[in-house]
Every structure is written in structure tokens, then in C-alpha cells.
GROMACS .gro file of C-alpha atoms in nm:
model
  417
    1MET     CA    1   0.000   0.000   0.000
    2HIS     CA    2   0.279   0.242   0.083
    3ALA     CA    3   0.446   0.175  -0.252
    4LEU     CA    4   0.116   0.255  -0.424
    5VAL     CA    5   0.095   0.585  -0.234
    6GLU     CA    6   0.449   0.671  -0.342
    7ARG     CA    7   0.370   0.594  -0.702
    8MET     CA    8   0.056   0.810  -0.713
    9TYR     CA    9   0.201   1.096  -0.508
   10PRO     CA   10   0.370   1.304  -0.784
   11LEU     CA   11   0.058   1.325  -1.003
   12CYS     CA   12  -0.132   1.652  -1.025
   13ARG     CA   13  -0.491   1.562  -0.944
   14SER     CA   14  -0.792   1.790  -0.935
   15ILE     CA   15  -1.169   1.751  -0.959
   16THR     CA   16  -1.129   1.687  -1.332
   17GLY     CA   17  -0.848   1.624  -1.577
   18ASP     CA   18  -0.571   1.391  -1.683
   19GLY     CA   19  -0.427   1.362  -1.331
   20VAL     CA   20  -0.743   1.184  -1.217
   21ARG     CA   21  -0.729   0.955  -1.520
   22ALA     CA   22  -0.362   0.873  -1.461
   23THR     CA   23  -0.439   0.791  -1.098
   24LEU     CA   24  -0.724   0.561  -1.197
   25ASP     CA   25  -0.498   0.396  -1.456
   26ILE     CA   26  -0.259   0.303  -1.175
   27VAL     CA   27  -0.537   0.174  -0.949
   28GLY     CA   28  -0.665  -0.021  -1.249
   29GLU     CA   29  -0.344  -0.222  -1.250
   30TYR     CA   30  -0.445  -0.360  -0.909
   31ILE     CA   31  -0.820  -0.404  -0.954
   32PRO     CA   32  -1.039  -0.382  -1.265
   33LEU     CA   33  -1.220  -0.049  -1.290
   34GLN     CA   34  -1.520   0.075  -1.482
   35VAL     CA   35  -1.431   0.433  -1.568
   36HIS     CA   36  -1.708   0.687  -1.626
   37GLU     CA   37  -1.673   1.017  -1.815
   38VAL     CA   38  -1.945   1.275  -1.748
   39PRO     CA   39  -1.947   1.573  -1.990
   40THR     CA   40  -1.904   1.935  -1.887
   41GLY     CA   41  -2.241   2.102  -1.841
   42THR     CA   42  -2.421   1.789  -1.721
   43GLN     CA   43  -2.671   1.873  -1.447
   44VAL     CA   44  -2.604   1.660  -1.138
   45LEU     CA   45  -2.855   1.731  -0.863
   46ASP     CA   46  -2.813   2.102  -0.779
   47TRP     CA   47  -2.467   2.117  -0.939
   48THR     CA   48  -2.328   2.129  -1.292
   49VAL     CA   49  -2.020   1.937  -1.406
   50PRO     CA   50  -1.754   2.208  -1.453
   51GLN     CA   51  -1.505   2.257  -1.730
   52GLU     CA   52  -1.208   2.024  -1.730
   53TRP     CA   53  -0.875   2.159  -1.606
   54ASN     CA   54  -0.536   2.039  -1.722
   55ILE     CA   55  -0.192   2.185  -1.669
   56ARG     CA   56   0.141   2.134  -1.843
   57ASP     CA   57   0.367   2.378  -1.663
   58ALA     CA   58   0.367   2.673  -1.424
   59TYR     CA   59   0.639   2.885  -1.271
   60VAL     CA   60   0.753   3.215  -1.128
   61ALA     CA   61   1.098   3.316  -1.254
   62ASP     CA   62   1.328   3.598  -1.147
   63SER     CA   63   1.506   3.838  -1.380
   64SER     CA   64   1.781   3.583  -1.448
   65GLY     CA   65   1.529   3.321  -1.557
   66HIS     CA   66   1.568   3.111  -1.242
   67ARG     CA   67   1.241   2.950  -1.137
   68VAL     CA   68   1.182   3.051  -0.778
   69VAL     CA   69   0.847   2.864  -0.779
   70ASP     CA   70   0.822   2.561  -1.006
   71PHE     CA   71   0.522   2.336  -1.070
   72ALA     CA   72   0.763   2.070  -1.199
   73ALA     CA   73   0.903   2.037  -0.847
   74SER     CA   74   0.562   1.983  -0.685
   75SER     CA   75   0.204   1.994  -0.804
   76LEU     CA   76   0.119   2.187  -0.486
   77HIS     CA   77   0.303   2.494  -0.617
   78VAL     CA   78   0.014   2.601  -0.838
   79LEU     CA   79  -0.330   2.709  -0.718
   80GLY     CA   80  -0.563   2.431  -0.829
   81TYR     CA   81  -0.772   2.523  -1.134
   82SER     CA   82  -0.555   2.826  -1.212
   83VAL     CA   83  -0.655   2.991  -1.539
   84PRO     CA   84  -0.381   3.043  -1.800
   85VAL     CA   85  -0.154   3.341  -1.749
   86SER     CA   86   0.166   3.472  -1.907
   87THR     CA   87   0.287   3.805  -1.779
   88THR     CA   88   0.556   3.995  -1.593
   89LEU     CA   89   0.472   4.155  -1.259
   90PRO     CA   90   0.657   4.342  -0.985
   91LEU     CA   91   0.682   4.148  -0.661
   92ALA     CA   92   0.448   4.389  -0.484
   93GLU     CA   93   0.171   4.307  -0.732
   94LEU     CA   94   0.257   3.938  -0.749
   95ARG     CA   95   0.218   3.895  -0.372
   96GLY     CA   96  -0.161   3.906  -0.405
   97HIS     CA   97  -0.141   3.578  -0.598
   98LEU     CA   98   0.098   3.399  -0.360
   99HIS     CA   99  -0.011   3.170  -0.076
  100THR     CA  100   0.210   3.066   0.218
  101LEU     CA  101   0.192   2.928   0.571
  102PRO     CA  102   0.365   3.177   0.800
  103ASP     CA  103   0.328   2.944   1.100
  104HIS     CA  104   0.512   2.669   0.910
  105PRO     CA  105   0.760   2.866   0.699
  106SER     CA  106   0.916   2.562   0.526
  107TRP     CA  107   0.585   2.404   0.417
  108VAL     CA  108   0.390   2.466   0.098
  109PRO     CA  109   0.009   2.495   0.137
  110TYR     CA  110  -0.256   2.331  -0.082
  111ARG     CA  111  -0.503   2.581  -0.224
  112THR     CA  112  -0.767   2.567  -0.497
  113SER     CA  113  -1.010   2.791  -0.683
  114TYR     CA  114  -1.245   2.545  -0.850
  115TYR     CA  115  -1.547   2.761  -0.922
  116LYS     CA  116  -1.399   3.113  -0.940
  117PRO     CA  117  -1.163   3.203  -1.226
  118GLU     CA  118  -0.829   3.281  -1.059
  119TRP     CA  119  -0.461   3.204  -1.078
  120GLY     CA  120  -0.198   3.176  -0.811
  121PHE     CA  121   0.100   2.998  -0.664
  122CYS     CA  122   0.174   2.828  -0.333
  123LEU     CA  123   0.521   2.840  -0.184
  124ALA     CA  124   0.711   2.824   0.142
  125GLN     CA  125   0.710   3.141   0.349
  126GLU     CA  126   1.089   3.121   0.373
  127THR     CA  127   1.108   3.121  -0.007
  128LEU     CA  128   0.887   3.429  -0.027
  129ASP     CA  129   1.091   3.603   0.243
  130GLY     CA  130   1.403   3.550   0.031
  131LEU     CA  131   1.266   3.710  -0.286
  132PRO     CA  132   1.412   4.052  -0.367
  133ASP     CA  133   1.200   4.330  -0.510
  134GLY     CA  134   1.186   4.340  -0.885
  135ASP     CA  135   0.996   4.202  -1.178
  136TYR     CA  136   0.905   3.833  -1.207
  137GLU     CA  137   0.796   3.632  -1.506
  138VAL     CA  138   0.472   3.445  -1.435
  139CYS     CA  139   0.349   3.152  -1.642
  140VAL     CA  140   0.059   2.913  -1.594
  141ASP     CA  141   0.036   2.686  -1.898
  142SER     CA  142  -0.307   2.539  -1.833
  143THR     CA  143  -0.635   2.478  -2.013
  144LEU     CA  144  -0.986   2.520  -1.884
  145ALA     CA  145  -1.224   2.386  -2.145
  146ASP     CA  146  -1.524   2.166  -2.199
  147GLY     CA  147  -1.434   1.808  -2.122
  148HIS     CA  148  -1.540   1.555  -1.860
  149LEU     CA  149  -1.551   1.468  -1.494
  150THR     CA  150  -1.397   1.125  -1.443
  151TYR     CA  151  -1.475   0.871  -1.174
  152ALA     CA  152  -1.445   0.493  -1.149
  153GLU     CA  153  -1.613   0.196  -0.984
  154HIS     CA  154  -1.503  -0.152  -0.889
  155VAL     CA  155  -1.761  -0.412  -0.791
  156VAL     CA  156  -1.695  -0.722  -0.581
  157PRO     CA  157  -1.998  -0.947  -0.647
  158GLY     CA  158  -2.174  -1.085  -0.343
  159GLN     CA  159  -2.430  -1.353  -0.270
  160VAL     CA  160  -2.703  -1.086  -0.277
  161ALA     CA  161  -2.753  -0.774  -0.487
  162ASP     CA  162  -2.779  -0.547  -0.182
  163GLU     CA  163  -2.476  -0.321  -0.180
  164VAL     CA  164  -2.216  -0.176   0.050
  165ILE     CA  165  -2.042   0.127  -0.099
  166VAL     CA  166  -1.683   0.213  -0.012
  167SER     CA  167  -1.597   0.564  -0.126
  168CYS     CA  168  -1.273   0.761  -0.142
  169HIS     CA  169  -1.177   1.087  -0.309
  170VAL     CA  170  -0.918   1.111  -0.587
  171CYS     CA  171  -0.901   1.488  -0.641
  172HIS     CA  172  -0.612   1.604  -0.423
  173PRO     CA  173  -0.265   1.654  -0.577
  174SER     CA  174   0.051   1.558  -0.387
  175LEU     CA  175  -0.108   1.480  -0.050
  176ALA     CA  176  -0.024   1.132   0.079
  177ASN     CA  177  -0.254   1.091   0.379
  178ASP     CA  178  -0.543   1.306   0.263
  179ASN     CA  179  -0.658   1.095  -0.014
  180LEU     CA  180  -0.384   0.862  -0.138
  181ALA     CA  181  -0.374   0.647   0.178
  182GLY     CA  182  -0.752   0.607   0.152
  183VAL     CA  183  -0.724   0.515  -0.216
  184ALA     CA  184  -0.457   0.255  -0.135
  185VAL     CA  185  -0.654   0.102   0.153
  186ALA     CA  186  -0.969   0.087  -0.061
  187THR     CA  187  -0.777  -0.083  -0.342
  188PHE     CA  188  -0.634  -0.354  -0.120
  189LEU     CA  189  -0.964  -0.394   0.064
  190ALA     CA  190  -1.133  -0.470  -0.268
  191ARG     CA  191  -0.873  -0.736  -0.340
  192ALA     CA  192  -0.918  -0.891   0.006
  193LEU     CA  193  -1.297  -0.903  -0.024
  194ALA     CA  194  -1.278  -1.076  -0.362
  195GLU     CA  195  -1.091  -1.364  -0.197
  196ARG     CA  196  -1.380  -1.460   0.034
  197ALA     CA  197  -1.704  -1.447  -0.168
  198PRO     CA  198  -1.881  -1.187   0.050
  199TYR     CA  199  -2.250  -1.188   0.133
  200TYR     CA  200  -2.310  -0.830   0.020
  201THR     CA  201  -2.206  -0.684  -0.311
  202TYR     CA  202  -1.933  -0.427  -0.249
  203ARG     CA  203  -1.912  -0.124  -0.479
  204PHE     CA  204  -1.597   0.085  -0.458
  205VAL     CA  205  -1.630   0.445  -0.577
  206PHE     CA  206  -1.315   0.639  -0.667
  207ALA     CA  207  -1.435   0.993  -0.736
  208PRO     CA  208  -1.340   1.358  -0.692
  209GLY     CA  209  -1.456   1.500  -0.361
  210THR     CA  210  -1.800   1.663  -0.338
  211ILE     CA  211  -1.878   1.703  -0.710
  212GLY     CA  212  -1.775   1.343  -0.778
  213ALA     CA  213  -1.994   1.193  -0.506
  214ILE     CA  214  -2.281   1.421  -0.612
  215THR     CA  215  -2.237   1.304  -0.971
  216TRP     CA  216  -2.239   0.939  -0.862
  217LEU     CA  217  -2.557   0.993  -0.659
  218ALA     CA  218  -2.728   1.173  -0.947
  219ARG     CA  219  -2.642   0.893  -1.189
  220ASN     CA  220  -2.750   0.619  -0.947
  221ALA     CA  221  -3.060   0.777  -0.792
  222ASP     CA  222  -3.290   0.516  -0.947
  223ARG     CA  223  -3.105   0.228  -0.780
  224ILE     CA  224  -3.009   0.393  -0.452
  225ASP     CA  225  -3.238   0.156  -0.259
  226GLN     CA  226  -2.985  -0.120  -0.326
  227VAL     CA  227  -2.730   0.059  -0.108
  228LYS     CA  228  -2.776  -0.079   0.241
  229HIS     CA  229  -2.451   0.032   0.405
  230GLY     CA  230  -2.149   0.243   0.324
  231LEU     CA  231  -1.812   0.371   0.441
  232VAL     CA  232  -1.603   0.668   0.334
  233LEU     CA  233  -1.225   0.623   0.369
  234ALA     CA  234  -1.000   0.925   0.420
  235CYS     CA  235  -0.680   1.016   0.606
  236ALA     CA  236  -0.615   0.645   0.641
  237GLY     CA  237  -0.239   0.638   0.689
  238ASP     CA  238  -0.119   0.876   0.963
  239ARG     CA  239   0.004   0.749   1.297
  240GLY     CA  240  -0.293   0.879   1.496
  241GLN     CA  241  -0.561   0.658   1.649
  242LEU     CA  242  -0.855   0.542   1.442
  243THR     CA  243  -1.162   0.765   1.430
  244TYR     CA  244  -1.507   0.656   1.320
  245LYS     CA  245  -1.765   0.923   1.236
  246ARG     CA  246  -2.124   0.802   1.256
  247SER     CA  247  -2.373   0.837   0.975
  248ARG     CA  248  -2.637   1.109   0.986
  249ARG     CA  249  -2.881   0.849   1.119
  250GLY     CA  250  -2.649   0.780   1.410
  251ASP     CA  251  -2.780   0.427   1.460
  252ALA     CA  252  -2.727   0.275   1.115
  253GLU     CA  253  -2.599  -0.081   1.111
  254ILE     CA  254  -2.259   0.035   0.988
  255ASP     CA  255  -2.240   0.265   1.294
  256ARG     CA  256  -2.307  -0.023   1.529
  257VAL     CA  257  -2.066  -0.255   1.348
  258LEU     CA  258  -1.772  -0.012   1.351
  259THR     CA  259  -1.837   0.087   1.712
  260HIS     CA  260  -1.846  -0.280   1.814
  261VAL     CA  261  -1.537  -0.382   1.616
  262LEU     CA  262  -1.326  -0.094   1.742
  263ALA     CA  263  -1.429  -0.152   2.104
  264ALA     CA  264  -1.383  -0.530   2.085
  265SER     CA  265  -1.038  -0.492   1.930
  266GLU     CA  266  -0.923  -0.276   2.223
  267ARG     CA  267  -0.746  -0.047   1.975
  268PRO     CA  268  -0.713   0.316   2.080
  269HIS     CA  269  -0.992   0.489   1.893
  270ARG     CA  270  -1.260   0.756   1.893
  271VAL     CA  271  -1.622   0.746   1.777
  272THR     CA  272  -1.765   1.086   1.686
  273GLU     CA  273  -2.112   1.204   1.596
  274PHE     CA  274  -2.212   1.308   1.246
  275THR     CA  275  -2.154   1.664   1.132
  276PRO     CA  276  -2.250   1.797   0.786
  277TYR     CA  277  -1.888   1.883   0.708
  278GLY     CA  278  -1.589   1.669   0.620
  279TYR     CA  279  -1.574   1.425   0.332
  280ASP     CA  280  -1.836   1.268   0.109
  281GLU     CA  281  -2.031   1.103   0.390
  282ARG     CA  282  -2.221   1.432   0.395
  283GLN     CA  283  -2.333   1.376   0.035
  284TYR     CA  284  -2.442   1.014   0.089
  285CYS     CA  285  -2.613   1.113   0.415
  286SER     CA  286  -2.792   1.419   0.273
  287PRO     CA  287  -3.159   1.401   0.380
  288GLY     CA  288  -3.295   1.309   0.038
  289PHE     CA  289  -3.079   0.997   0.027
  290ASP     CA  290  -3.015   0.943   0.401
  291LEU     CA  291  -2.792   0.644   0.341
  292GLY     CA  292  -2.631   0.460   0.630
  293VAL     CA  293  -2.278   0.576   0.544
  294GLY     CA  294  -2.012   0.650   0.804
  295SER     CA  295  -1.654   0.763   0.771
  296LEU     CA  296  -1.334   0.593   0.888
  297SER     CA  297  -1.008   0.780   0.922
  298ARG     CA  298  -0.719   0.801   1.156
  299THR     CA  299  -0.666   1.165   1.255
  300PRO     CA  300  -0.969   1.341   1.103
  301TYR     CA  301  -0.945   1.617   0.842
  302ALA     CA  302  -0.776   1.937   0.964
  303GLY     CA  303  -0.683   1.756   1.285
  304TYR     CA  304  -0.309   1.745   1.220
  305PRO     CA  305  -0.071   2.031   1.129
  306GLU     CA  306   0.044   1.861   0.809
  307TYR     CA  307  -0.311   1.860   0.668
  308HIS     CA  308  -0.329   2.020   0.321
  309THR     CA  309   0.043   2.100   0.315
  310SER     CA  310   0.359   1.965   0.155
  311ALA     CA  311   0.437   1.796   0.487
  312ASP     CA  312   0.162   1.544   0.406
  313ASN     CA  313   0.409   1.341   0.201
  314PRO     CA  314   0.483   0.967   0.179
  315ASP     CA  315   0.710   0.988   0.485
  316PHE     CA  316   0.415   1.115   0.687
  317VAL     CA  317   0.205   0.803   0.624
  318SER     CA  318   0.294   0.479   0.794
  319PRO     CA  319   0.271   0.133   0.634
  320GLU     CA  320   0.172  -0.003   0.975
  321ALA     CA  321  -0.107   0.253   1.010
  322MET     CA  322  -0.248   0.170   0.666
  323GLU     CA  323  -0.228  -0.200   0.749
  324ASP     CA  324  -0.421  -0.135   1.071
  325THR     CA  325  -0.687   0.066   0.887
  326LEU     CA  326  -0.723  -0.214   0.634
  327ALA     CA  327  -0.751  -0.472   0.912
  328VAL     CA  328  -1.034  -0.281   1.080
  329CYS     CA  329  -1.220  -0.254   0.749
  330ARG     CA  330  -1.186  -0.628   0.693
  331GLU     CA  331  -1.304  -0.705   1.047
  332ALA     CA  332  -1.599  -0.468   1.016
  333PHE     CA  333  -1.715  -0.608   0.684
  334THR     CA  334  -1.683  -0.962   0.816
  335VAL     CA  335  -1.924  -0.869   1.094
  336LEU     CA  336  -2.152  -0.684   0.852
  337ASP     CA  337  -2.161  -0.983   0.615
  338ARG     CA  338  -2.242  -1.231   0.892
  339ASN     CA  339  -2.489  -1.020   1.085
  340ARG     CA  340  -2.829  -1.186   1.037
  341ARG     CA  341  -3.159  -1.215   1.217
  342TYR     CA  342  -3.268  -1.572   1.288
  343VAL     CA  343  -3.588  -1.746   1.392
  344ASN     CA  344  -3.576  -2.024   1.648
  345LEU     CA  345  -3.741  -2.334   1.495
  346SER     CA  346  -3.778  -2.497   1.838
  347PRO     CA  347  -3.891  -2.200   2.047
  348TYR     CA  348  -4.089  -2.383   2.316
  349GLY     CA  349  -3.838  -2.463   2.584
  350GLU     CA  350  -3.472  -2.523   2.531
  351PRO     CA  351  -3.402  -2.779   2.255
  352GLN     CA  352  -3.191  -3.079   2.346
  353LEU     CA  353  -2.850  -2.993   2.209
  354GLY     CA  354  -2.675  -3.310   2.327
  355ARG     CA  355  -2.874  -3.553   2.112
  356ARG     CA  356  -2.799  -3.337   1.809
  357GLY     CA  357  -2.427  -3.365   1.874
  358LEU     CA  358  -2.388  -2.995   1.938
  359TYR     CA  359  -2.224  -3.040   2.277
  360ASP     CA  360  -1.999  -3.312   2.137
  361ALA     CA  361  -1.889  -3.071   1.865
  362LEU     CA  362  -1.749  -2.845   2.135
  363GLY     CA  363  -1.526  -3.111   2.286
  364GLY     CA  364  -1.162  -3.012   2.315
  365ARG     CA  365  -1.223  -2.642   2.251
  366SER     CA  366  -1.049  -2.404   2.486
  367ASP     CA  367  -1.362  -2.187   2.487
  368THR     CA  368  -1.615  -2.468   2.534
  369GLN     CA  369  -1.817  -2.288   2.800
  370GLN     CA  370  -1.818  -1.966   2.598
  371ALA     CA  371  -1.929  -2.148   2.283
  372GLN     CA  372  -2.207  -2.326   2.476
  373MET     CA  373  -2.329  -1.996   2.616
  374ALA     CA  374  -2.324  -1.848   2.266
  375MET     CA  375  -2.559  -2.124   2.146
  376LEU     CA  376  -2.798  -2.059   2.430
  377TRP     CA  377  -2.794  -1.684   2.368
  378VAL     CA  378  -2.854  -1.729   1.995
  379LEU     CA  379  -3.146  -1.961   2.062
  380SER     CA  380  -3.289  -1.719   2.316
  381LEU     CA  381  -3.273  -1.415   2.089
  382SER     CA  382  -3.359  -1.580   1.757
  383ASP     CA  383  -3.703  -1.423   1.739
  384GLY     CA  384  -3.667  -1.252   1.403
  385GLU     CA  385  -3.610  -0.919   1.577
  386HIS     CA  386  -3.257  -0.952   1.711
  387SER     CA  387  -2.943  -0.974   1.498
  388LEU     CA  388  -2.624  -1.159   1.584
  389LEU     CA  389  -2.470  -0.823   1.668
  390ASP     CA  390  -2.752  -0.774   1.919
  391VAL     CA  391  -2.665  -1.113   2.067
  392ALA     CA  392  -2.295  -1.029   2.091
  393GLU     CA  393  -2.359  -0.693   2.253
  394ARG     CA  394  -2.616  -0.823   2.501
  395SER     CA  395  -2.420  -1.134   2.596
  396GLY     CA  396  -2.077  -0.973   2.599
  397LEU     CA  397  -1.949  -1.261   2.385
  398PRO     CA  398  -1.717  -1.217   2.084
  399PHE     CA  399  -1.908  -1.175   1.759
  400ASP     CA  400  -1.710  -1.456   1.593
  401THR     CA  401  -1.815  -1.695   1.871
  402VAL     CA  402  -2.180  -1.593   1.833
  403ALA     CA  403  -2.165  -1.631   1.453
  404ALA     CA  404  -2.005  -1.975   1.485
  405ALA     CA  405  -2.283  -2.081   1.723
  406ALA     CA  406  -2.543  -1.961   1.472
  407ASP     CA  407  -2.373  -2.163   1.198
  408ALA     CA  408  -2.384  -2.476   1.413
  409LEU     CA  409  -2.747  -2.424   1.512
  410GLY     CA  410  -2.842  -2.356   1.153
  411ALA     CA  411  -2.674  -2.678   1.039
  412ALA     CA  412  -2.877  -2.864   1.305
  413GLU     CA  413  -3.195  -2.702   1.166
  414LEU     CA  414  -3.271  -2.533   1.499
  415ILE     CA  415  -3.268  -2.180   1.356
  416LYS     CA  416  -3.314  -2.024   1.014
  417ALA     CA  417  -3.236  -1.679   0.877
   0.00000   0.00000   0.00000
């Protein structure tokens, strides 16, 4: 995963353009993708697909021709969606188009101007402080023209058509934690799910933030009822503790599953309530759709100094942290896939487990008593109203133990889903 982050890092991504396509081409080497191109001007809910932006070069050069700010050195150096410009300006006038971080003088900020025609450059404060007065050549060799918004999907077929969506944004340029770690975790999660024939169908959405998710929702509004659960992945690779943000509903099944998995794992973590700001969970959870979609990250957006700066580089993300994020996703989706409601087929009194060989099947297990209690709890709560997650939470037993008990009872025809 870390190698994938490093490979994608240099590309200049935005909400449209060839940088997004190049990123999806790389992801497509790991998992097959269906790429969608949505033309400029297409109405998507209350938004319109904007013009496509591409850039070849951009720089600020001093009187000797030396590039004091150079897009070729980092895609962060240019204001995202900068309109073309070729001019010479005195430093005093140029300053109005320069963006820095005075509190972190060696870092370069990430800035954009998607929906307002503008141009500009981002640079380190210490670089700006070292510029002498004089004239500077300014060049932004970009195009802003009718084109397309690009997003991609990968589907892992399940036993049922009901879907779980996993969404991550692919619109940020050279930022390793804030989007590339999420893209990498999503890619490897898709590969892991394909190895185990999941119950649900899992649809992975790789799209630009905000406008991309809105476009996906607009184009899938007629089949949105198939989406039963969802998770947005972002900031998935820093060394902070895991953070789960609940869906707008607050009690969606995905909320309960992530809360349970994180607590049961005894990992350091936080669970926060929904707010209508952040990543694309706010689009999926908007009241007209109201999908059960939460968000999993490590340190949340804007919660670490390196956020949206050049310090969010591949050295900032940890292979171990990405591995841990991936592990939690796999654990959560295992619970989600196995979480069923059952009906007890022998509800009058406790059925005789011994003559069905169910006690014998526990012989030699180190958790024999726990497994026996799990069977009794599943039988007791198999009334069509309680799920296995309900059983695990009420009994205090591990979900895997409860699910194994349900499998055994189902095989003995004592319960049915």
C-alpha cells in the first residue's frame, strides 16, 4: 500500500483532468475499474459538471530566468484550477497571488479555486521572504475547457444484490494521507474481499470530492435503494488513532458494526457524531438519500498540522497505520456480512443440544463454555427481531463466537435466517 501511495504521489490531481485519469490507470493495475466520463455542463442534482482543467507547466521566474516557484518540483506549487496566465509583474503586485503558511515557513500549502476564475501559486514562506523586489515572469500553462468529470467503480460481487459502498476521493494533488492512503486502503480492501465471496455486493467508488460523489448519486438515484450500508475512507495512513464518524442516522448498522469492532479490538480509537462537514459522507447522508454511510479515518481532516500541506508526504504516512486501517475494514465487513436475524425453529423450551451432537462438537475447545453460552444466547434471541450483533452486545461474547454458534445451530436445523 505504501508503494502505491508513493507511485501516485507526484501526479497533479484535481476535480477533473488527466491527473485523475492517470491515478485511476494506476489503481486499475491492481483491480479492474469501470471508468465513467461525465461531460461538462451535465446537471447533477443542484450542481453542474464544470469545465475540465489540465496543466502542463507553471512557474515564477526571477530576472535571471531562475524559477523561484516551479510546478515541476511539486504539483502543490500552483493554485488548483488556475486559469492560464503569461505576464511579468513586480513582486508587490505578485504577492496578491501567492499563498504561504507563515506558522510553518518551510511548508507549501494546498489551495484551490475550482469555481472562481483565478490564478496563483503556493510556496514556502521562507522562499517568499528570500525574494528581492523586482519584476518576475509568471506563467501558468493550463487549459480550462469543456471536457469531462472522471470517476471509477469496482464491484466485488456478493451472494445478494444489496450493496455496501466504499468511497474515497481522488481529487487532491501531492497529498499522501489526505486521499492517497484512503485510495490505497480501498484498493487492497477490494482485493481482500474478492478472496472470500462476500455476502453483500461491495461497490468501490473512486471519485473527486463533493462534485464526484454528487455526480455518482445523481447517476444512481434510481437504484439507490440497493445501497444498504457504506463507508467513506479518508486520512487512512497517519500514525494517529482510528476515528469513526457516525452516519447522519447515528444508529445505522454500519455505525453499530464499527463501534463494536473498534471496542472489541481494544485499539485506541474515537467514535464521533455526524456533522455535515468533512468528506463525502455528507453527500451520501444528505436528507434526500439518508444512506447509512459512516466515515473511517485516523486523525480526522484538519486535525493534524500537516493537513493540506507539503508535509503530508509519503514519509508522513505509515505502512503499519495503513495495514491497521485495512484490518479494521476487513473485520468490520466480516461482521456486517455475517450479521443476520434468525428465527428459532424450536422456540418452546430449550431444545436438546446433546442428542444433536452440538455439545460433542465443542469437545476439546479451549472456549467450550463460551461457545455453549453463545448457542444458548442465539437460541434465546432468535425471534426474528434480534441480529447476531444484538446477541454479541447483550451477551458480551465475541461476535465470531456468536456467529459460529449460529452456523452450528443452523446446520442442526434449529434456527433459520
